[in-house]
CSV table of N, CA, C and O in Angstrom, one decimal:
chain,number,residue,atom,x,y,z
A,4,MET,N,-27.8,1.1,-30.3
A,4,MET,CA,-29.0,0.2,-30.2
A,4,MET,C,-30.1,0.8,-29.4
A,4,MET,O,-29.8,1.4,-28.4
A,5,THR,N,-31.3,0.6,-29.8
A,5,THR,CA,-32.4,1.2,-29.1
A,5,THR,C,-32.8,0.2,-28.0
A,5,THR,O,-32.3,-0.9,-27.9
A,6,MET,N,-33.8,0.7,-27.2
A,6,MET,CA,-34.3,-0.1,-26.1
A,6,MET,C,-34.9,-1.4,-26.6
A,6,MET,O,-34.9,-2.4,-25.9
A,7,HIS,N,-35.5,-1.5,-27.8
A,7,HIS,CA,-36.1,-2.7,-28.3
A,7,HIS,C,-35.2,-3.6,-29.0
A,7,HIS,O,-35.5,-4.6,-29.6
A,8,GLY,N,-33.9,-3.3,-29.0
A,8,GLY,CA,-32.9,-4.2,-29.6
A,8,GLY,C,-32.5,-4.0,-31.0
A,8,GLY,O,-31.6,-4.6,-31.5
A,9,GLY,N,-33.2,-3.1,-31.7
A,9,GLY,CA,-32.9,-2.9,-33.1
A,9,GLY,C,-31.9,-1.7,-33.3
A,9,GLY,O,-31.5,-1.1,-32.4
A,10,ARG,N,-31.6,-1.5,-34.5
A,10,ARG,CA,-30.7,-0.4,-34.8
A,10,ARG,C,-31.5,0.9,-34.8
A,10,ARG,O,-32.7,1.0,-35.1
A,11,ARG,N,-30.8,2.0,-34.6
A,11,ARG,CA,-31.4,3.3,-34.6
A,11,ARG,C,-31.7,3.7,-36.1
A,11,ARG,O,-30.9,3.5,-36.9
A,12,SER,N,-32.8,4.4,-36.3
A,12,SER,CA,-33.2,4.9,-37.6
A,12,SER,C,-32.4,6.1,-37.9
A,12,SER,O,-31.8,6.7,-37.0
A,13,GLN,N,-32.4,6.5,-39.1
A,13,GLN,CA,-31.7,7.8,-39.5
A,13,GLN,C,-32.3,9.0,-38.8
A,13,GLN,O,-31.5,9.9,-38.4
A,14,ALA,N,-33.6,9.0,-38.6
A,14,ALA,CA,-34.2,10.1,-37.9
A,14,ALA,C,-33.8,10.2,-36.5
A,14,ALA,O,-33.5,11.3,-36.0
A,15,GLU,N,-33.6,9.0,-35.8
A,15,GLU,CA,-33.1,9.0,-34.4
A,15,GLU,C,-31.7,9.5,-34.3
A,15,GLU,O,-31.3,10.3,-33.5
A,16,ARG,N,-30.9,9.1,-35.3
A,16,ARG,CA,-29.5,9.5,-35.3
A,16,ARG,C,-29.4,11.0,-35.6
A,16,ARG,O,-28.6,11.7,-34.9
A,17,ASP,N,-30.2,11.5,-36.5
A,17,ASP,CA,-30.2,12.9,-36.7
A,17,ASP,C,-30.7,13.7,-35.5
A,17,ASP,O,-30.1,14.8,-35.2
A,18,ALA,N,-31.7,13.2,-34.8
A,18,ALA,CA,-32.2,14.0,-33.7
A,18,ALA,C,-31.1,14.0,-32.6
A,18,ALA,O,-30.9,15.1,-31.9
A,19,ILE,N,-30.4,12.9,-32.4
A,19,ILE,CA,-29.3,12.9,-31.4
A,19,ILE,C,-28.2,13.9,-31.8
A,19,ILE,O,-27.7,14.7,-31.0
A,20,THR,N,-27.9,13.9,-33.1
A,20,THR,CA,-26.8,14.9,-33.6
A,20,THR,C,-27.2,16.3,-33.4
A,20,THR,O,-26.4,17.1,-32.9
A,21,VAL,N,-28.5,16.6,-33.7
A,21,VAL,CA,-29.0,18.0,-33.5
A,21,VAL,C,-29.0,18.4,-32.0
A,21,VAL,O,-28.6,19.5,-31.6
A,22,GLU,N,-29.4,17.4,-31.2
A,22,GLU,CA,-29.4,17.7,-29.8
A,22,GLU,C,-28.0,18.0,-29.2
A,22,GLU,O,-27.8,18.8,-28.3
A,23,ILE,N,-27.1,17.2,-29.6
A,23,ILE,CA,-25.7,17.4,-29.2
A,23,ILE,C,-25.2,18.7,-29.6
A,23,ILE,O,-24.5,19.5,-28.9
A,24,GLY,N,-25.5,19.1,-30.9
A,24,GLY,CA,-25.1,20.4,-31.4
A,24,GLY,C,-25.7,21.5,-30.6
A,24,GLY,O,-25.0,22.5,-30.2
A,25,TYR,N,-27.0,21.4,-30.3
A,25,TYR,CA,-27.7,22.4,-29.5
A,25,TYR,C,-27.0,22.5,-28.1
A,25,TYR,O,-26.8,23.6,-27.6
A,26,ALA,N,-26.8,21.4,-27.5
A,26,ALA,CA,-26.2,21.4,-26.1
A,26,ALA,C,-24.9,22.1,-26.1
A,26,ALA,O,-24.6,22.9,-25.3
A,27,LEU,N,-24.0,21.8,-27.1
A,27,LEU,CA,-22.7,22.4,-27.2
A,27,LEU,C,-22.8,23.9,-27.4
A,27,LEU,O,-22.1,24.7,-26.8
A,28,CYS,N,-23.6,24.3,-28.4
A,28,CYS,CA,-23.7,25.7,-28.8
A,28,CYS,C,-24.3,26.5,-27.6
A,28,CYS,O,-23.8,27.6,-27.3
A,29,SER,N,-25.3,26.0,-27.0
A,29,SER,CA,-25.9,26.8,-25.9
A,29,SER,C,-25.0,26.9,-24.7
A,29,SER,O,-25.0,27.9,-24.0
A,30,ALA,N,-24.3,25.8,-24.5
A,30,ALA,CA,-23.3,25.8,-23.4
A,30,ALA,C,-22.2,26.8,-23.6
A,30,ALA,O,-21.7,27.5,-22.7
A,31,VAL,N,-21.7,26.8,-24.8
A,31,VAL,CA,-20.6,27.8,-25.2
A,31,VAL,C,-21.1,29.2,-25.0
A,31,VAL,O,-20.4,30.0,-24.4
A,32,PHE,N,-22.3,29.5,-25.5
A,32,PHE,CA,-22.8,30.8,-25.3
A,32,PHE,C,-23.0,31.2,-23.9
A,32,PHE,O,-22.6,32.3,-23.4
A,33,ALA,N,-23.6,30.3,-23.0
A,33,ALA,CA,-23.7,30.6,-21.6
A,33,ALA,C,-22.4,30.8,-20.9
A,33,ALA,O,-22.2,31.7,-20.1
A,34,ALA,N,-21.4,30.0,-21.3
A,34,ALA,CA,-20.1,30.1,-20.6
A,34,ALA,C,-19.4,31.4,-21.0
A,34,ALA,O,-18.8,32.0,-20.1
A,35,VAL,N,-19.5,31.8,-22.2
A,35,VAL,CA,-18.9,33.1,-22.7
A,35,VAL,C,-19.6,34.2,-21.9
A,35,VAL,O,-18.9,35.2,-21.5
A,36,VAL,N,-20.9,34.2,-21.8
A,36,VAL,CA,-21.6,35.3,-21.1
A,36,VAL,C,-21.1,35.4,-19.7
A,36,VAL,O,-20.8,36.5,-19.1
A,37,VAL,N,-21.1,34.2,-19.0
A,37,VAL,CA,-20.7,34.2,-17.6
A,37,VAL,C,-19.2,34.7,-17.4
A,37,VAL,O,-18.9,35.5,-16.6
A,38,PHE,N,-18.3,34.2,-18.3
A,38,PHE,CA,-16.9,34.6,-18.2
A,38,PHE,C,-16.8,36.1,-18.4
A,38,PHE,O,-16.1,36.8,-17.7
A,39,GLY,N,-17.5,36.6,-19.4
A,39,GLY,CA,-17.5,38.0,-19.7
A,39,GLY,C,-18.0,38.9,-18.5
A,39,GLY,O,-17.4,39.9,-18.2
A,40,ALA,N,-19.0,38.4,-17.9
A,40,ALA,CA,-19.6,39.1,-16.8
A,40,ALA,C,-18.7,39.1,-15.6
A,40,ALA,O,-18.6,40.1,-14.9
A,41,VAL,N,-18.0,38.0,-15.3
A,41,VAL,CA,-17.2,37.9,-14.2
A,41,VAL,C,-15.8,38.5,-14.4
A,41,VAL,O,-15.3,39.3,-13.6
A,42,ALA,N,-15.2,38.2,-15.5
A,42,ALA,CA,-13.8,38.6,-15.8
A,42,ALA,C,-13.8,40.0,-16.6
A,42,ALA,O,-12.7,40.6,-16.6
A,43,GLY,N,-14.9,40.4,-17.1
A,43,GLY,CA,-14.9,41.6,-17.9
A,43,GLY,C,-14.4,42.9,-17.2
A,43,GLY,O,-13.6,43.6,-17.7
A,44,PRO,N,-14.9,43.1,-15.9
A,44,PRO,CA,-14.4,44.3,-15.2
A,44,PRO,C,-12.8,44.3,-15.0
A,44,PRO,O,-12.2,45.3,-15.1
A,45,ALA,N,-12.3,43.1,-14.8
A,45,ALA,CA,-10.8,43.1,-14.6
A,45,ALA,C,-10.1,43.4,-15.9
A,45,ALA,O,-9.0,43.9,-15.9
A,46,LEU,N,-10.7,43.1,-17.1
A,46,LEU,CA,-10.1,43.4,-18.3
A,46,LEU,C,-10.3,44.9,-18.8
A,46,LEU,O,-9.6,45.4,-19.6
A,47,LEU,N,-11.4,45.4,-18.3
A,47,LEU,CA,-11.8,46.8,-18.8
A,47,LEU,C,-11.4,47.9,-17.9
A,47,LEU,O,-11.1,49.0,-18.3
A,48,PHE,N,-11.3,47.7,-16.6
A,48,PHE,CA,-11.1,48.7,-15.6
A,48,PHE,C,-9.7,48.5,-14.9
A,48,PHE,O,-9.2,47.4,-14.8
A,49,ASP,N,-9.2,49.5,-14.3
A,49,ASP,CA,-8.0,49.5,-13.5
A,49,ASP,C,-8.4,49.1,-12.1
A,49,ASP,O,-8.8,49.9,-11.3
A,50,LEU,N,-8.2,47.8,-11.8
A,50,LEU,CA,-8.6,47.3,-10.5
A,50,LEU,C,-7.3,46.9,-9.7
A,50,LEU,O,-6.2,46.8,-10.3
A,51,PRO,N,-7.4,46.7,-8.4
A,51,PRO,CA,-6.2,46.2,-7.7
A,51,PRO,C,-5.6,44.9,-8.3
A,51,PRO,O,-6.4,44.1,-8.8
A,52,ARG,N,-4.3,44.8,-8.2
A,52,ARG,CA,-3.6,43.7,-8.9
A,52,ARG,C,-4.2,42.3,-8.5
A,52,ARG,O,-4.4,41.4,-9.4
A,53,GLY,N,-4.5,42.1,-7.2
A,53,GLY,CA,-5.1,40.8,-6.8
A,53,GLY,C,-6.4,40.5,-7.4
A,53,GLY,O,-6.7,39.4,-7.9
A,54,LEU,N,-7.2,41.5,-7.5
A,54,LEU,CA,-8.5,41.4,-8.2
A,54,LEU,C,-8.4,41.1,-9.7
A,54,LEU,O,-9.2,40.3,-10.2
A,55,GLU,N,-7.5,41.8,-10.3
A,55,GLU,CA,-7.3,41.6,-11.7
A,55,GLU,C,-6.8,40.2,-12.1
A,55,GLU,O,-7.1,39.7,-13.2
A,56,ARG,N,-6.1,39.6,-11.1
A,56,ARG,CA,-5.7,38.2,-11.4
A,56,ARG,C,-6.8,37.2,-11.0
A,56,ARG,O,-6.9,36.1,-11.6
A,57,THR,N,-7.6,37.5,-10.0
A,57,THR,CA,-8.6,36.6,-9.4
A,57,THR,C,-9.8,36.5,-10.3
A,57,THR,O,-10.3,35.4,-10.5
A,58,LEU,N,-10.3,37.6,-10.8
A,58,LEU,CA,-11.6,37.6,-11.5
A,58,LEU,C,-11.5,36.7,-12.8
A,58,LEU,O,-12.4,35.9,-13.0
A,59,PRO,N,-10.5,36.8,-13.6
A,59,PRO,CA,-10.4,35.9,-14.8
A,59,PRO,C,-10.4,34.4,-14.4
A,59,PRO,O,-11.0,33.6,-15.1
A,60,VAL,N,-9.7,34.1,-13.3
A,60,VAL,CA,-9.6,32.7,-12.9
A,60,VAL,C,-11.0,32.2,-12.4
A,60,VAL,O,-11.5,31.1,-12.8
A,61,VAL,N,-11.7,33.0,-11.6
A,61,VAL,CA,-13.0,32.7,-11.1
A,61,VAL,C,-14.0,32.6,-12.3
A,61,VAL,O,-14.8,31.7,-12.4
A,62,GLY,N,-13.9,33.5,-13.2
A,62,GLY,CA,-14.7,33.5,-14.4
A,62,GLY,C,-14.5,32.2,-15.2
A,62,GLY,O,-15.5,31.6,-15.7
A,63,ALA,N,-13.3,31.8,-15.4
A,63,ALA,CA,-13.0,30.6,-16.2
A,63,ALA,C,-13.5,29.4,-15.5
A,63,ALA,O,-14.1,28.5,-16.1
A,64,VAL,N,-13.4,29.3,-14.2
A,64,VAL,CA,-13.9,28.1,-13.4
A,64,VAL,C,-15.4,28.1,-13.5
A,64,VAL,O,-16.0,27.0,-13.7
A,65,LEU,N,-16.1,29.2,-13.3
A,65,LEU,CA,-17.5,29.3,-13.4
A,65,LEU,C,-18.0,28.9,-14.8
A,65,LEU,O,-19.0,28.2,-14.9
A,66,ALA,N,-17.3,29.4,-15.8
A,66,ALA,CA,-17.7,29.1,-17.2
A,66,ALA,C,-17.6,27.6,-17.5
A,66,ALA,O,-18.4,27.0,-18.1
A,67,ALA,N,-16.5,27.0,-17.0
A,67,ALA,CA,-16.3,25.6,-17.2
A,67,ALA,C,-17.4,24.8,-16.5
A,67,ALA,O,-17.9,23.8,-17.1
A,68,VAL,N,-17.7,25.1,-15.3
A,68,VAL,CA,-18.8,24.4,-14.5
A,68,VAL,C,-20.1,24.6,-15.2
A,68,VAL,O,-20.9,23.6,-15.4
A,69,LEU,N,-20.4,25.8,-15.6
A,69,LEU,CA,-21.7,26.1,-16.3
A,69,LEU,C,-21.7,25.3,-17.7
A,69,LEU,O,-22.8,24.7,-18.0
A,70,PHE,N,-20.6,25.3,-18.4
A,70,PHE,CA,-20.6,24.6,-19.7
A,70,PHE,C,-20.9,23.1,-19.5
A,70,PHE,O,-21.8,22.5,-20.1
A,71,LEU,N,-20.3,22.4,-18.5
A,71,LEU,CA,-20.5,21.0,-18.3
A,71,LEU,C,-21.9,20.8,-17.8
A,71,LEU,O,-22.6,19.8,-18.2
A,72,GLY,N,-22.4,21.6,-16.9
A,72,GLY,CA,-23.7,21.5,-16.4
A,72,GLY,C,-24.8,21.6,-17.5
A,72,GLY,O,-25.8,20.9,-17.5
A,73,ARG,N,-24.6,22.6,-18.3
A,73,ARG,CA,-25.6,22.8,-19.4
A,73,ARG,C,-25.6,21.6,-20.4
A,73,ARG,O,-26.7,21.2,-20.8
A,74,VAL,N,-24.4,21.2,-20.8
A,74,VAL,CA,-24.4,20.0,-21.7
A,74,VAL,C,-25.1,18.8,-21.1
A,74,VAL,O,-25.9,18.2,-21.7
A,75,VAL,N,-24.7,18.5,-19.9
A,75,VAL,CA,-25.3,17.3,-19.2
A,75,VAL,C,-26.8,17.5,-19.0
A,75,VAL,O,-27.6,16.6,-19.3
A,76,SER,N,-27.3,18.7,-18.6
A,76,SER,CA,-28.7,18.8,-18.4
A,76,SER,C,-29.5,18.7,-19.7
A,76,SER,O,-30.6,18.1,-19.7
A,77,VAL,N,-29.0,19.3,-20.8
A,77,VAL,CA,-29.7,19.2,-22.1
A,77,VAL,C,-29.7,17.8,-22.6
A,77,VAL,O,-30.8,17.3,-23.0
A,78,LEU,N,-28.6,17.0,-22.5
A,78,LEU,CA,-28.6,15.7,-23.0
A,78,LEU,C,-29.4,14.7,-22.1
A,78,LEU,O,-30.1,13.8,-22.6
A,79,VAL,N,-29.4,14.9,-20.8
A,79,VAL,CA,-30.2,14.1,-19.9
A,79,VAL,C,-31.7,14.4,-20.2
A,79,VAL,O,-32.5,13.4,-20.3
A,80,ARG,N,-32.1,15.6,-20.3
A,80,ARG,CA,-33.5,15.9,-20.7
A,80,ARG,C,-33.9,15.3,-22.0
A,80,ARG,O,-35.0,14.8,-22.1
A,81,PHE,N,-33.0,15.3,-23.0
A,81,PHE,CA,-33.3,14.7,-24.3
A,81,PHE,C,-33.5,13.2,-24.1
A,81,PHE,O,-34.4,12.6,-24.7
A,82,GLY,N,-32.6,12.6,-23.3
A,82,GLY,CA,-32.7,11.2,-23.1
A,82,GLY,C,-34.0,10.7,-22.4
A,82,GLY,O,-34.6,9.7,-22.8
A,83,ARG,N,-34.5,11.5,-21.5
A,83,ARG,CA,-35.7,11.2,-20.8
A,83,ARG,C,-36.9,11.5,-21.7
A,83,ARG,O,-37.9,10.7,-21.7
A,84,SER,N,-36.9,12.5,-22.6
A,84,SER,CA,-38.0,12.8,-23.4
A,84,SER,C,-38.2,11.8,-24.6
A,84,SER,O,-39.2,11.7,-25.1
A,85,SER,N,-37.1,11.2,-24.9
A,85,SER,CA,-37.2,10.2,-26.1
A,85,SER,C,-37.6,8.8,-25.6
A,85,SER,O,-37.7,8.0,-26.5
A,86,GLN,N,-37.8,8.6,-24.4
A,86,GLN,CA,-38.2,7.3,-23.9
A,86,GLN,C,-39.7,7.1,-24.3
A,86,GLN,O,-40.5,7.9,-24.2
A,87,PRO,N,-40.0,5.9,-24.8
A,87,PRO,CA,-41.4,5.6,-25.2
A,87,PRO,C,-42.2,5.5,-23.9
A,87,PRO,O,-41.8,5.2,-22.9
A,88,SER,N,-43.5,6.0,-24.1
A,88,SER,CA,-44.4,5.9,-22.9
A,88,SER,C,-44.8,4.4,-22.7
A,88,SER,O,-44.6,3.6,-23.5
A,89,GLN,N,-45.3,4.2,-21.5
A,89,GLN,CA,-45.7,2.8,-21.2
A,89,GLN,C,-46.9,2.4,-22.0
A,89,GLN,O,-47.8,3.2,-22.2
A,90,PRO,N,-46.9,1.2,-22.5
A,90,PRO,CA,-48.0,0.7,-23.3
A,90,PRO,C,-49.3,0.7,-22.5
A,90,PRO,O,-49.3,0.4,-21.3
A,91,GLY,N,-50.3,1.2,-23.2
A,91,GLY,CA,-51.6,1.2,-22.6
A,91,GLY,C,-51.9,2.4,-21.8
A,91,GLY,O,-53.0,2.6,-21.3
A,92,ARG,N,-50.9,3.3,-21.7
A,92,ARG,CA,-51.2,4.6,-20.9
A,92,ARG,C,-51.2,5.7,-21.9
A,92,ARG,O,-50.5,5.7,-22.9
A,93,THR,N,-52.0,6.7,-21.6
A,93,THR,CA,-52.1,7.9,-22.4
A,93,THR,C,-50.9,8.8,-22.2
A,93,THR,O,-50.6,9.1,-21.0
A,94,SER,N,-50.3,9.3,-23.2
A,94,SER,CA,-49.2,10.3,-23.0
A,94,SER,C,-49.8,11.6,-22.6
A,94,SER,O,-50.8,12.0,-23.1
A,95,PRO,N,-49.1,12.4,-21.7
A,95,PRO,CA,-49.6,13.7,-21.4
A,95,PRO,C,-49.7,14.7,-22.6
A,95,PRO,O,-50.4,15.7,-22.5
A,96,ASP,N,-48.9,14.4,-23.6
A,96,ASP,CA,-48.9,15.3,-24.8
A,96,ASP,C,-50.0,15.0,-25.8
A,96,ASP,O,-50.2,15.7,-26.7
A,97,SER,N,-50.7,13.9,-25.6
A,97,SER,CA,-51.8,13.5,-26.6
A,97,SER,C,-53.1,14.2,-26.3
A,97,SER,O,-53.4,14.8,-25.3
């Protein structure tokens, strides 16, 4: 339901679907890049045993935090941008 009590239009539902897809895809990409940057050296090079075990764990934790943060930030930003402007005021985009 929208703010004015009616049902969402097909265009609004499509916009939400596209934004969710964008949030998930961009978050997966960012998480993979961070995981590769942090854990990559442990997988490619001969490092001390402790470091070889620690880097993938740290990379996975950072990737998970980044994934969640990216999804939340994209969806919150979308939610704020889709709010109607106040009646009688000029929108900054006009």
